[in-house]
XYZ file of C-alpha atoms in Angstrom:
294
model
C 56.431 26.036 22.878
C 56.503 29.331 20.981
C 58.951 28.032 18.355
C 56.763 24.991 17.701
C 53.746 27.250 17.244
C 55.687 29.444 14.808
C 56.830 26.341 12.902
C 53.216 25.177 12.722
C 52.015 28.544 11.378
C 54.796 28.455 8.784
C 53.684 24.938 7.794
C 50.084 26.151 7.368
C 51.253 29.044 5.228
C 53.638 27.088 3.003
C 51.995 23.673 2.800
C 48.294 24.309 3.335
C 47.964 27.719 1.663
C 45.847 29.009 4.530
C 44.612 32.596 4.511
C 46.326 35.308 6.532
C 43.239 35.653 8.751
C 43.267 31.921 9.559
C 46.950 32.020 10.448
C 46.486 35.043 12.724
C 43.550 33.302 14.419
C 45.506 30.055 15.003
C 48.528 31.944 16.307
C 46.444 34.006 18.729
C 44.624 30.948 20.096
C 47.781 28.876 20.481
C 49.769 31.641 22.142
C 46.990 31.981 24.739
C 47.147 28.242 25.339
C 50.951 28.339 25.687
C 50.722 31.247 28.152
C 48.187 29.293 30.228
C 50.422 26.199 30.364
C 53.470 28.277 31.204
C 51.629 29.509 34.310
C 50.948 25.853 35.151
C 54.667 25.099 34.889
C 54.318 23.276 31.560
C 56.885 24.616 29.104
C 57.141 21.851 26.487
C 54.518 20.376 24.168
C 55.486 16.789 25.032
C 54.548 17.491 28.676
C 50.938 18.380 27.800
C 48.416 15.654 28.642
C 44.781 15.143 27.725
C 43.829 16.196 31.270
C 45.806 19.421 30.884
C 43.963 20.279 27.688
C 40.581 19.494 29.238
C 41.478 21.709 32.198
C 42.312 24.522 29.772
C 38.979 24.102 27.974
C 37.219 24.050 31.348
C 38.995 27.309 32.198
C 37.578 28.893 29.035
C 34.080 27.714 29.978
C 34.530 29.208 33.465
C 35.586 32.514 31.919
C 32.287 32.537 29.968
C 33.891 32.349 26.543
C 31.319 31.960 23.757
C 30.830 28.403 22.473
C 32.045 29.518 19.050
C 35.276 30.898 20.581
C 35.895 27.687 22.532
C 35.230 25.606 19.412
C 37.689 27.672 17.407
C 40.338 27.306 20.133
C 39.822 23.540 20.244
C 40.178 23.368 16.461
C 43.465 25.298 16.718
C 44.753 23.016 19.503
C 43.787 19.842 17.655
C 45.453 21.074 14.463
C 48.674 21.910 16.329
C 48.951 18.609 18.180
C 48.034 16.605 15.090
C 50.922 18.362 13.320
C 53.315 17.745 16.257
C 52.327 14.065 16.408
C 52.951 13.599 12.680
C 56.332 15.313 13.080
C 57.261 13.042 16.002
C 57.558 15.950 18.425
C 55.008 14.305 20.737
C 54.679 10.550 21.148
C 50.873 10.664 21.344
C 48.214 13.232 20.483
C 46.675 14.529 23.755
C 43.992 16.464 21.850
C 42.478 13.406 20.170
C 39.498 13.178 22.529
C 38.841 16.927 22.818
C 35.302 17.702 21.711
C 33.964 21.102 20.769
C 30.784 22.346 22.487
C 27.576 22.285 20.469
C 26.999 25.602 18.748
C 23.447 26.676 18.137
C 23.319 28.124 14.630
C 21.463 31.405 14.668
C 19.947 33.010 11.616
C 22.174 35.972 10.789
C 20.853 39.523 10.835
C 19.376 40.442 7.457
C 17.835 43.550 5.956
C 14.454 43.681 4.289
C 14.373 44.611 0.594
C 12.970 48.004 1.643
C 15.855 48.552 4.079
C 18.365 47.633 1.379
C 16.717 50.153 -0.963
C 16.958 52.840 1.720
C 20.589 52.003 2.466
C 21.659 51.998 -1.169
C 19.908 55.292 -1.882
C 22.009 57.167 0.732
C 25.254 57.891 -1.206
C 25.235 61.126 -3.206
C 25.419 60.063 -6.891
C 26.805 63.477 -7.874
C 30.105 63.237 -5.931
C 33.104 60.992 -6.513
C 32.847 59.532 -3.004
C 29.116 58.931 -3.323
C 29.525 57.175 -6.679
C 32.313 54.970 -5.290
C 30.387 54.093 -2.126
C 27.204 53.281 -4.020
C 29.142 51.134 -6.509
C 30.724 49.186 -3.657
C 27.481 48.590 -1.790
C 25.534 47.739 -4.951
C 28.216 45.219 -5.943
C 28.310 43.635 -2.482
C 24.536 43.182 -2.492
C 24.476 42.139 -6.165
C 26.968 39.309 -5.689
C 26.859 38.268 -2.025
C 30.643 38.167 -1.991
C 32.619 38.523 1.230
C 33.918 42.001 2.004
C 37.506 40.685 1.790
C 36.738 39.479 -1.763
C 35.153 42.814 -2.683
C 38.207 44.731 -1.492
C 40.581 42.326 -3.277
C 38.972 42.969 -6.677
C 41.214 44.330 -9.423
C 39.984 46.362 -12.374
C 40.613 43.377 -14.661
C 38.238 41.223 -12.581
C 35.244 43.191 -13.831
C 33.609 42.420 -17.188
C 30.846 44.947 -17.703
C 30.156 43.916 -21.302
C 29.043 40.443 -20.216
C 27.872 41.444 -16.725
C 30.041 39.454 -14.337
C 32.923 39.772 -11.891
C 35.673 37.257 -11.123
C 36.004 36.726 -7.398
C 39.233 35.377 -5.852
C 38.966 33.243 -2.725
C 42.136 31.671 -1.297
C 43.617 30.683 -4.661
C 40.252 29.739 -6.204
C 38.244 31.787 -8.681
C 34.509 31.977 -9.174
C 32.510 33.947 -11.698
C 29.490 35.816 -10.302
C 26.889 37.458 -12.558
C 25.767 40.992 -11.751
C 22.458 42.671 -12.571
C 21.850 45.873 -14.480
C 21.684 48.169 -11.444
C 25.099 47.122 -10.159
C 26.621 47.006 -13.652
C 25.424 50.533 -14.482
C 26.743 51.860 -11.172
C 30.122 50.190 -11.706
C 30.284 51.687 -15.209
C 29.545 55.128 -13.773
C 32.242 54.629 -11.132
C 34.842 53.518 -13.692
C 33.955 56.365 -16.094
C 33.448 59.240 -13.676
C 34.867 58.590 -10.206
C 37.777 56.151 -10.024
C 40.293 58.634 -11.454
C 39.205 61.090 -8.763
C 40.797 58.768 -6.178
C 43.520 56.948 -8.115
C 46.450 59.137 -9.102
C 48.914 56.287 -9.672
C 47.950 54.660 -12.971
C 49.682 51.429 -11.878
C 47.201 50.961 -9.018
C 45.092 47.948 -9.974
C 42.716 47.829 -6.982
C 39.157 48.410 -8.143
C 38.148 50.344 -5.030
C 40.476 52.679 -3.156
C 40.314 55.136 -0.291
C 40.608 58.894 -0.717
C 44.425 58.566 -0.826
C 44.284 56.208 -3.789
C 45.346 53.172 -1.732
C 43.267 49.955 -1.614
C 40.223 50.372 0.642
C 40.568 48.615 4.012
C 37.910 46.522 5.769
C 37.738 49.084 8.581
C 37.364 51.908 6.056
C 34.481 50.209 4.281
C 32.841 49.235 7.579
C 32.795 52.923 8.613
C 31.332 53.902 5.246
C 28.554 51.322 5.603
C 27.788 52.263 9.228
C 27.478 55.933 8.256
C 24.949 55.224 5.518
C 22.982 52.823 7.735
C 22.665 55.608 10.300
C 21.503 58.163 7.762
C 19.006 55.598 6.399
C 17.531 55.202 9.895
C 18.395 51.485 10.050
C 19.031 50.500 13.666
C 20.083 46.893 13.107
C 23.683 45.888 13.826
C 24.871 46.158 10.229
C 28.227 44.802 9.072
C 29.457 44.232 5.508
C 28.440 40.589 6.010
C 24.827 41.729 6.503
C 24.573 42.492 2.786
C 25.933 39.019 1.984
C 23.306 37.388 4.203
C 20.580 39.635 2.780
C 21.622 38.738 -0.773
C 21.274 35.011 -0.014
C 17.898 35.274 1.695
C 16.384 37.620 -0.901
C 17.580 35.404 -3.759
C 16.039 32.313 -2.192
C 12.829 34.109 -1.270
C 12.489 35.168 -4.906
C 12.821 31.637 -6.272
C 16.557 30.975 -6.704
C 17.670 27.391 -6.071
C 20.016 26.639 -3.222
C 22.745 25.121 -5.438
C 23.050 28.302 -7.519
C 23.171 30.470 -4.398
C 25.818 28.148 -2.938
C 27.979 28.666 -6.049
C 27.547 32.439 -5.965
C 28.414 32.616 -2.263
C 31.433 30.334 -2.752
C 30.363 27.854 -0.061
C 32.293 24.602 -0.423
C 29.662 22.764 1.623
C 25.975 23.198 0.826
C 25.132 22.879 4.532
C 26.546 26.397 4.971
C 23.951 27.659 2.485
C 21.093 25.594 3.885
C 20.722 27.907 6.859
C 19.139 30.372 4.442
C 16.603 28.135 2.620
C 16.460 25.726 -0.348
C 14.520 25.262 -3.600
C 14.817 23.780 -7.185
C 17.607 24.035 -9.749
C 18.035 26.377 -12.778
C 21.046 27.799 -14.650
C 22.934 30.241 -12.476
C 22.697 33.397 -14.584
C 19.031 32.830 -15.494
C 18.278 32.289 -11.818
C 20.132 35.437 -10.910
C 18.421 37.694 -13.472
C 14.977 36.422 -12.455
C 15.515 36.348 -8.703
C 17.748 39.252 -7.634
C 15.632 42.240 -6.532
C 17.960 44.730 -8.290
C 18.660 42.875 -11.551
């Protein structure tokens, strides 16, 4: 079954343009499934029945897997068997009647405006590291972008004259306005601090680590955790917390849900509706009026 799984991942990569994270997630889920069936004496995909799949899902429930984890595994299984059915590897799709458990959507952890102010005042603005860290956190909160998008930014993606950044998300681009606080901090970083880290002039990553290589997710997570601690914030903060806080604070200050959806890059407005929803105005005007640090 391993070769079929690898073929499927290759198909996702080449034909569906899926992200690396999605591919890793699918591969991990499907390899676990294959290992389970191997223990049951089932080595080939065409031997797997609907009952077998339901037994596997039941096993995950018994092991107290989170509903979200089970749902993700079911999505991976359904995608694989749909692909195998289309390819003629299996004569019928045994996953067709698999149903994911209901997932209760919880409001994500957010910071208050005061907590954000405390957090963003922690970096030392007189050191290269402090300037870089503050620029990163200000930009994350100013735009609501995902941390992966923040770390993928190139220097050419930033237009400080007109106050926006170009965000790249799985082959798509979106333009996000930034307020004066973030723009001024980015300008300071570009003028005073970036060269402190970047020795190779061909390096195009906007933000790098102390070695001049692109900053990693783990590296930024540690930076954020350190400042949260020194700010006395005891919530479970992740880079995504600033994204959630951005959305809620924008909506609380009068931004309309459609504009926030565009800035967050949600393809489906239902993803944004967990935050709130109001009337419609032009995106930049909304941003400048509504963002607490514009």
